Amino acid sequence: MDPPARDDAFAARRDRMVDSQILARGISDARVLEAMRRVERHRFVPLDQRELAYGDYPIGIGFGQTISQPYIVAFMTEALALGPDSRVLEIGTGSAYQTAVLAEIARDVYSIEVVREHVARATELLRALGYSNVHVRHGDGYTGWPDAAPFDGIIVTAAPDHVPPPLVEQLRIGGRLVVPIGRGDQDLLVLTRTEDGLREEERLAVRFVPLVRSP
């Protein structure tokens, strides 16, 4: 993958974000930290909110969706435990910020988004930034992307009220599914698929928008 060009006008803010919001809270994976320093978060938020891009909070991106707090993006990415040859599925492209972070680390990223307007914008932006290892399509994230399975990791950036069985089926043995579960207050879970089923670990209290399915 050809690396995207850096916009150094925001580089100092990005470094402060990583140091104070992410590294200071215990994220230690060097590849995740480097990805968070490289990906230009301000490019993924609405133009009128660029000055807020590196703050310690989520930002609305329209259609009832948000771009997650930087720490949560880093936490979920680290929890996937991806390697350079990993293939990862993302449910909920949204702004494509999380998508770009994944693309810095994994070999291939497959991302599904239910809002058509977000699909068009994400596809254009990721192409402009040089991410040739990302595949985005419009669809129902609950059903995953069976044609591209199995995946080494699956990340869900909106909250279902239960773990979608199709996503478990599309996870390779040893792969990890990172997903917020519940309505209102939620639990962010890391699920590892084993020969005997799923090994589950509750990691963090979170609040995501609900997972919306296609009609």
PDB file of C-alpha atoms in Angstrom:
ATOM      1  CA  MET A   1       0.000   0.000   0.000  1.00  0.00           C
ATOM      2  CA  ASP A   2       1.269   3.464  -0.871  1.00  0.00           C
ATOM      3  CA  PRO A   3       1.248   5.595   2.299  1.00  0.00           C
ATOM      4  CA  PRO A   4      -0.973   8.679   2.253  1.00  0.00           C
ATOM      5  CA  ALA A   5       0.673  12.080   2.264  1.00  0.00           C
ATOM      6  CA  ARG A   6       0.837  13.772   5.668  1.00  0.00           C
ATOM      7  CA  ASP A   7      -0.734  17.148   6.355  1.00  0.00           C
ATOM      8  CA  ASP A   8       1.747  18.530   8.880  1.00  0.00           C
ATOM      9  CA  ALA A   9      -0.499  21.423   9.913  1.00  0.00           C
ATOM     10  CA  PHE A  10      -2.199  19.023  12.347  1.00  0.00           C
ATOM     11  CA  ALA A  11       0.777  16.753  13.103  1.00  0.00           C
ATOM     12  CA  ALA A  12       1.562  18.289  16.505  1.00  0.00           C
ATOM     13  CA  ARG A  13      -2.068  17.959  17.616  1.00  0.00           C
ATOM     14  CA  ARG A  14      -2.095  14.356  16.496  1.00  0.00           C
ATOM     15  CA  ASP A  15       1.050  13.555  18.456  1.00  0.00           C
ATOM     16  CA  ARG A  16      -0.406  15.194  21.576  1.00  0.00           C
ATOM     17  CA  MET A  17      -3.602  13.167  21.103  1.00  0.00           C
ATOM     18  CA  VAL A  18      -1.642   9.923  21.034  1.00  0.00           C
ATOM     19  CA  ASP A  19       0.580  10.822  23.968  1.00  0.00           C
ATOM     20  CA  SER A  20      -2.108  12.158  26.311  1.00  0.00           C
ATOM     21  CA  GLN A  21      -5.244  10.224  25.328  1.00  0.00           C
ATOM     22  CA  ILE A  22      -3.934   6.849  24.149  1.00  0.00           C
ATOM     23  CA  LEU A  23      -0.421   6.042  25.324  1.00  0.00           C
ATOM     24  CA  ALA A  24      -1.134   7.487  28.770  1.00  0.00           C
ATOM     25  CA  ARG A  25      -4.171   5.180  29.129  1.00  0.00           C
ATOM     26  CA  GLY A  26      -2.217   2.008  28.539  1.00  0.00           C
ATOM     27  CA  ILE A  27      -2.332   1.321  24.802  1.00  0.00           C
ATOM     28  CA  SER A  28       1.081  -0.205  24.111  1.00  0.00           C
ATOM     29  CA  ASP A  29       0.980  -1.893  20.678  1.00  0.00           C
ATOM     30  CA  ALA A  30       3.616  -0.010  18.685  1.00  0.00           C
ATOM     31  CA  ARG A  31       1.836  -0.557  15.369  1.00  0.00           C
ATOM     32  CA  VAL A  32      -1.441   0.812  16.754  1.00  0.00           C
ATOM     33  CA  LEU A  33       0.295   3.871  18.190  1.00  0.00           C
ATOM     34  CA  GLU A  34       2.066   4.541  14.891  1.00  0.00           C
ATOM     35  CA  ALA A  35      -1.192   4.160  12.957  1.00  0.00           C
ATOM     36  CA  MET A  36      -2.897   6.644  15.265  1.00  0.00           C
ATOM     37  CA  ARG A  37      -0.043   9.103  14.689  1.00  0.00           C
ATOM     38  CA  ARG A  38      -0.196   8.687  10.915  1.00  0.00           C
ATOM     39  CA  VAL A  39      -3.912   8.743  10.153  1.00  0.00           C
ATOM     40  CA  GLU A  40      -5.101  12.331   9.785  1.00  0.00           C
ATOM     41  CA  ARG A  41      -8.246  12.340  11.863  1.00  0.00           C
ATOM     42  CA  HIS A  42      -9.217  15.865  10.797  1.00  0.00           C
ATOM     43  CA  ARG A  43      -9.825  14.602   7.261  1.00  0.00           C
ATOM     44  CA  PHE A  44     -12.585  12.289   8.500  1.00  0.00           C
ATOM     45  CA  VAL A  45     -14.758  14.788  10.376  1.00  0.00           C
ATOM     46  CA  PRO A  46     -17.121  17.417   8.919  1.00  0.00           C
ATOM     47  CA  LEU A  47     -15.296  20.536   7.739  1.00  0.00           C
ATOM     48  CA  ASP A  48     -16.959  22.744  10.334  1.00  0.00           C
ATOM     49  CA  GLN A  49     -15.613  20.494  13.116  1.00  0.00           C
ATOM     50  CA  ARG A  50     -11.995  20.084  12.038  1.00  0.00           C
ATOM     51  CA  GLU A  51     -10.756  22.149  14.959  1.00  0.00           C
ATOM     52  CA  LEU A  52     -12.323  19.523  17.254  1.00  0.00           C
ATOM     53  CA  ALA A  53     -10.837  16.538  15.430  1.00  0.00           C
ATOM     54  CA  TYR A  54      -8.160  15.674  17.994  1.00  0.00           C
ATOM     55  CA  GLY A  55     -10.285  16.141  21.104  1.00  0.00           C
ATOM     56  CA  ASP A  56     -10.984  13.378  23.613  1.00  0.00           C
ATOM     57  CA  TYR A  57     -14.583  12.737  22.543  1.00  0.00           C
ATOM     58  CA  PRO A  58     -16.709  11.356  19.688  1.00  0.00           C
ATOM     59  CA  ILE A  59     -17.894  13.693  16.910  1.00  0.00           C
ATOM     60  CA  GLY A  60     -21.153  13.537  14.969  1.00  0.00           C
ATOM     61  CA  ILE A  61     -20.828  12.811  11.253  1.00  0.00           C
ATOM     62  CA  GLY A  62     -24.501  12.879  10.239  1.00  0.00           C
ATOM     63  CA  PHE A  63     -27.245  10.290   9.781  1.00  0.00           C
ATOM     64  CA  GLY A  64     -27.217   9.544  13.507  1.00  0.00           C
ATOM     65  CA  GLN A  65     -23.616   8.313  13.474  1.00  0.00           C
ATOM     66  CA  THR A  66     -20.396   9.406  15.148  1.00  0.00           C
ATOM     67  CA  ILE A  67     -16.658   9.080  14.730  1.00  0.00           C
ATOM     68  CA  SER A  68     -15.520   7.364  17.910  1.00  0.00           C
ATOM     69  CA  GLN A  69     -13.329   8.877  20.616  1.00  0.00           C
ATOM     70  CA  PRO A  70      -9.659   8.320  19.637  1.00  0.00           C
ATOM     71  CA  TYR A  71      -8.960   6.135  22.680  1.00  0.00           C
ATOM     72  CA  ILE A  72     -11.825   3.789  21.797  1.00  0.00           C
ATOM     73  CA  VAL A  73     -10.523   3.462  18.222  1.00  0.00           C
ATOM     74  CA  ALA A  74      -7.077   2.585  19.557  1.00  0.00           C
ATOM     75  CA  PHE A  75      -8.435   0.215  22.216  1.00  0.00           C
ATOM     76  CA  MET A  76     -10.577  -1.754  19.762  1.00  0.00           C
ATOM     77  CA  THR A  77      -7.767  -1.904  17.211  1.00  0.00           C
ATOM     78  CA  GLU A  78      -5.283  -3.209  19.768  1.00  0.00           C
ATOM     79  CA  ALA A  79      -7.828  -5.766  21.003  1.00  0.00           C
ATOM     80  CA  LEU A  80      -7.992  -7.302  17.511  1.00  0.00           C
ATOM     81  CA  ALA A  81      -4.287  -8.270  17.790  1.00  0.00           C
ATOM     82  CA  LEU A  82      -3.765  -7.914  14.028  1.00  0.00           C
ATOM     83  CA  GLY A  83      -0.601  -8.777  12.163  1.00  0.00           C
ATOM     84  CA  PRO A  84       0.702  -7.436   8.841  1.00  0.00           C
ATOM     85  CA  ASP A  85      -0.871 -10.364   6.951  1.00  0.00           C
ATOM     86  CA  SER A  86      -4.258 -10.134   8.689  1.00  0.00           C
ATOM     87  CA  ARG A  87      -7.554  -9.790   6.877  1.00  0.00           C
ATOM     88  CA  VAL A  88     -10.117  -7.840   8.875  1.00  0.00           C
ATOM     89  CA  LEU A  89     -13.834  -7.129   8.521  1.00  0.00           C
ATOM     90  CA  GLU A  90     -15.274  -3.859   9.814  1.00  0.00           C
ATOM     91  CA  ILE A  91     -18.999  -3.478  10.421  1.00  0.00           C
ATOM     92  CA  GLY A  92     -19.862   0.212  10.180  1.00  0.00           C
ATOM     93  CA  THR A  93     -17.558   2.226   7.914  1.00  0.00           C
ATOM     94  CA  GLY A  94     -19.017   5.557   9.015  1.00  0.00           C
ATOM     95  CA  SER A  95     -16.442   8.302   8.528  1.00  0.00           C
ATOM     96  CA  ALA A  96     -13.790   5.685   7.547  1.00  0.00           C
ATOM     97  CA  TYR A  97     -11.390   6.845  10.278  1.00  0.00           C
ATOM     98  CA  GLN A  98     -11.351   3.453  11.994  1.00  0.00           C
ATOM     99  CA  THR A  99     -11.083   1.896   8.532  1.00  0.00           C
ATOM    100  CA  ALA A 100      -7.928   3.872   7.772  1.00  0.00           C
ATOM    101  CA  VAL A 101      -6.354   2.936  11.110  1.00  0.00           C
ATOM    102  CA  LEU A 102      -7.005  -0.735  10.353  1.00  0.00           C
ATOM    103  CA  ALA A 103      -5.593  -0.306   6.844  1.00  0.00           C
ATOM    104  CA  GLU A 104      -2.311   0.952   8.304  1.00  0.00           C
ATOM    105  CA  ILE A 105      -1.916  -2.352  10.165  1.00  0.00           C
ATOM    106  CA  ALA A 106      -3.672  -5.163   8.289  1.00  0.00           C
ATOM    107  CA  ARG A 107      -3.079  -6.540   4.800  1.00  0.00           C
ATOM    108  CA  ASP A 108      -6.724  -6.232   3.711  1.00  0.00           C
ATOM    109  CA  VAL A 109      -9.726  -4.434   5.205  1.00  0.00           C
ATOM    110  CA  TYR A 110     -13.314  -5.203   4.213  1.00  0.00           C
ATOM    111  CA  SER A 111     -15.816  -2.633   5.471  1.00  0.00           C
ATOM    112  CA  ILE A 112     -19.626  -2.623   5.305  1.00  0.00           C
ATOM    113  CA  GLU A 113     -21.815   0.455   5.797  1.00  0.00           C
ATOM    114  CA  VAL A 114     -25.603   0.689   5.885  1.00  0.00           C
ATOM    115  CA  VAL A 115     -25.783   4.438   4.996  1.00  0.00           C
ATOM    116  CA  ARG A 116     -25.217   4.893   1.264  1.00  0.00           C
ATOM    117  CA  GLU A 117     -24.034   8.482   1.652  1.00  0.00           C
ATOM    118  CA  HIS A 118     -21.260   7.364   3.992  1.00  0.00           C
ATOM    119  CA  VAL A 119     -20.219   4.630   1.559  1.00  0.00           C
ATOM    120  CA  ALA A 120     -19.745   7.120  -1.268  1.00  0.00           C
ATOM    121  CA  ARG A 121     -17.794   9.594   0.843  1.00  0.00           C
ATOM    122  CA  ALA A 122     -15.647   6.931   2.534  1.00  0.00           C
ATOM    123  CA  THR A 123     -14.750   5.296  -0.767  1.00  0.00           C
ATOM    124  CA  GLU A 124     -13.702   8.605  -2.301  1.00  0.00           C
ATOM    125  CA  LEU A 125     -11.706   9.703   0.741  1.00  0.00           C
ATOM    126  CA  LEU A 126      -9.864   6.413   1.241  1.00  0.00           C
ATOM    127  CA  ARG A 127      -8.933   6.361  -2.443  1.00  0.00           C
ATOM    128  CA  ALA A 128      -7.664   9.947  -2.264  1.00  0.00           C
ATOM    129  CA  LEU A 129      -5.521   9.057   0.756  1.00  0.00           C
ATOM    130  CA  GLY A 130      -3.957   6.104  -1.056  1.00  0.00           C
ATOM    131  CA  TYR A 131      -5.500   3.190   0.831  1.00  0.00           C
ATOM    132  CA  SER A 132      -5.540   0.553  -1.893  1.00  0.00           C
ATOM    133  CA  ASN A 133      -6.023  -2.348   0.551  1.00  0.00           C
ATOM    134  CA  VAL A 134      -9.563  -1.338   1.602  1.00  0.00           C
ATOM    135  CA  HIS A 135     -12.808  -2.680   0.142  1.00  0.00           C
ATOM    136  CA  VAL A 136     -16.017  -0.802   1.064  1.00  0.00           C
ATOM    137  CA  ARG A 137     -19.555  -1.762   0.186  1.00  0.00           C
ATOM    138  CA  HIS A 138     -23.117  -0.860   1.120  1.00  0.00           C
ATOM    139  CA  GLY A 139     -24.987  -3.569   2.983  1.00  0.00           C
ATOM    140  CA  ASP A 140     -26.307  -5.137   6.149  1.00  0.00           C
ATOM    141  CA  GLY A 141     -23.416  -5.507   8.560  1.00  0.00           C
ATOM    142  CA  TYR A 142     -25.246  -8.133  10.597  1.00  0.00           C
ATOM    143  CA  THR A 143     -24.749 -10.652   7.797  1.00  0.00           C
ATOM    144  CA  GLY A 144     -21.075  -9.820   7.285  1.00  0.00           C
ATOM    145  CA  TRP A 145     -19.165 -10.441   4.058  1.00  0.00           C
ATOM    146  CA  PRO A 146     -19.287 -14.211   3.525  1.00  0.00           C
ATOM    147  CA  ASP A 147     -17.659 -14.103   0.082  1.00  0.00           C
ATOM    148  CA  ALA A 148     -14.455 -12.742   1.630  1.00  0.00           C
ATOM    149  CA  ALA A 149     -14.421 -14.895   4.784  1.00  0.00           C
ATOM    150  CA  PRO A 150     -12.742 -16.177   6.866  1.00  0.00           C
ATOM    151  CA  PHE A 151     -11.315 -13.163   8.663  1.00  0.00           C
ATOM    152  CA  ASP A 152      -8.531 -12.906  11.219  1.00  0.00           C
ATOM    153  CA  GLY A 153     -10.439 -10.156  12.990  1.00  0.00           C
ATOM    154  CA  ILE A 154     -13.887  -8.575  12.939  1.00  0.00           C
ATOM    155  CA  ILE A 155     -14.667  -5.190  14.500  1.00  0.00           C
ATOM    156  CA  VAL A 156     -18.201  -3.874  14.992  1.00  0.00           C
ATOM    157  CA  THR A 157     -18.505  -0.107  15.469  1.00  0.00           C
ATOM    158  CA  ALA A 158     -22.206  -0.026  16.351  1.00  0.00           C
ATOM    159  CA  ALA A 159     -24.005  -1.988  19.055  1.00  0.00           C
ATOM    160  CA  PRO A 160     -26.242  -5.001  18.368  1.00  0.00           C
ATOM    161  CA  ASP A 161     -28.253  -6.446  21.262  1.00  0.00           C
ATOM    162  CA  HIS A 162     -26.582  -9.835  20.767  1.00  0.00           C
ATOM    163  CA  VAL A 163     -23.575 -11.290  18.955  1.00  0.00           C
ATOM    164  CA  PRO A 164     -24.541 -11.807  15.281  1.00  0.00           C
ATOM    165  CA  PRO A 165     -24.080 -15.526  14.469  1.00  0.00           C
ATOM    166  CA  PRO A 166     -23.019 -14.835  10.841  1.00  0.00           C
ATOM    167  CA  LEU A 167     -20.034 -12.849  12.095  1.00  0.00           C
ATOM    168  CA  VAL A 168     -18.917 -15.691  14.345  1.00  0.00           C
ATOM    169  CA  GLU A 169     -19.161 -18.084  11.404  1.00  0.00           C
ATOM    170  CA  GLN A 170     -16.952 -15.787   9.294  1.00  0.00           C
ATOM    171  CA  LEU A 171     -14.200 -15.638  11.908  1.00  0.00           C
ATOM    172  CA  ARG A 172     -11.308 -18.047  11.502  1.00  0.00           C
ATOM    173  CA  ILE A 173     -10.313 -20.300  14.397  1.00  0.00           C
ATOM    174  CA  GLY A 174      -8.103 -18.157  16.621  1.00  0.00           C
ATOM    175  CA  GLY A 175      -9.548 -14.929  15.226  1.00  0.00           C
ATOM    176  CA  ARG A 176     -11.038 -12.173  17.371  1.00  0.00           C
ATOM    177  CA  LEU A 177     -14.381 -10.383  17.248  1.00  0.00           C
ATOM    178  CA  VAL A 178     -14.508  -7.008  19.025  1.00  0.00           C
ATOM    179  CA  VAL A 179     -18.098  -5.850  19.519  1.00  0.00           C
ATOM    180  CA  PRO A 180     -20.152  -3.613  21.831  1.00  0.00           C
ATOM    181  CA  ILE A 181     -23.273  -5.412  23.069  1.00  0.00           C
ATOM    182  CA  GLY A 182     -26.460  -3.927  24.517  1.00  0.00           C
ATOM    183  CA  ARG A 183     -28.769  -0.935  24.429  1.00  0.00           C
ATOM    184  CA  GLY A 184     -27.894   2.236  26.306  1.00  0.00           C
ATOM    185  CA  ASP A 185     -24.882   1.348  28.425  1.00  0.00           C
ATOM    186  CA  GLN A 186     -22.974  -1.434  26.688  1.00  0.00           C
ATOM    187  CA  ASP A 187     -20.151  -3.872  27.255  1.00  0.00           C
ATOM    188  CA  LEU A 188     -17.314  -3.971  24.751  1.00  0.00           C
ATOM    189  CA  LEU A 189     -16.437  -7.635  24.344  1.00  0.00           C
ATOM    190  CA  VAL A 190     -13.469  -9.411  22.830  1.00  0.00           C
ATOM    191  CA  LEU A 191     -14.502 -12.850  21.572  1.00  0.00           C
ATOM    192  CA  THR A 192     -11.934 -15.378  20.376  1.00  0.00           C
ATOM    193  CA  ARG A 193     -13.159 -18.260  18.244  1.00  0.00           C
ATOM    194  CA  THR A 194     -11.800 -21.617  19.350  1.00  0.00           C
ATOM    195  CA  GLU A 195     -12.395 -25.195  18.228  1.00  0.00           C
ATOM    196  CA  ASP A 196     -14.907 -25.482  21.073  1.00  0.00           C
ATOM    197  CA  GLY A 197     -16.775 -22.222  20.486  1.00  0.00           C
ATOM    198  CA  LEU A 198     -16.214 -18.687  21.717  1.00  0.00           C
ATOM    199  CA  ARG A 199     -13.971 -17.529  24.531  1.00  0.00           C
ATOM    200  CA  GLU A 200     -15.443 -14.311  25.858  1.00  0.00           C
ATOM    201  CA  GLU A 201     -13.875 -11.491  27.861  1.00  0.00           C
ATOM    202  CA  GLU A 202     -15.653  -8.323  28.923  1.00  0.00           C
ATOM    203  CA  ARG A 203     -13.272  -5.410  28.500  1.00  0.00           C
ATOM    204  CA  LEU A 204     -14.840  -1.962  28.765  1.00  0.00           C
ATOM    205  CA  ALA A 205     -18.075  -0.061  29.427  1.00  0.00           C
ATOM    206  CA  VAL A 206     -18.929   1.904  26.267  1.00  0.00           C
ATOM    207  CA  ARG A 207     -21.765   3.696  24.509  1.00  0.00           C
ATOM    208  CA  PHE A 208     -22.166   3.205  20.740  1.00  0.00           C
ATOM    209  CA  VAL A 209     -25.055   3.992  18.406  1.00  0.00           C
ATOM    210  CA  PRO A 210     -27.285   0.936  17.770  1.00  0.00           C
ATOM    211  CA  LEU A 211     -26.444  -1.386  14.901  1.00  0.00           C
ATOM    212  CA  VAL A 212     -28.920  -0.553  12.136  1.00  0.00           C
ATOM    213  CA  ARG A 213     -29.925  -3.247   9.671  1.00  0.00           C
ATOM    214  CA  SER A 214     -30.941  -2.792   6.051  1.00  0.00           C
ATOM    215  CA  PRO A 215     -34.742  -2.858   5.555  1.00  0.00           C
TER     216      PRO A 215
END
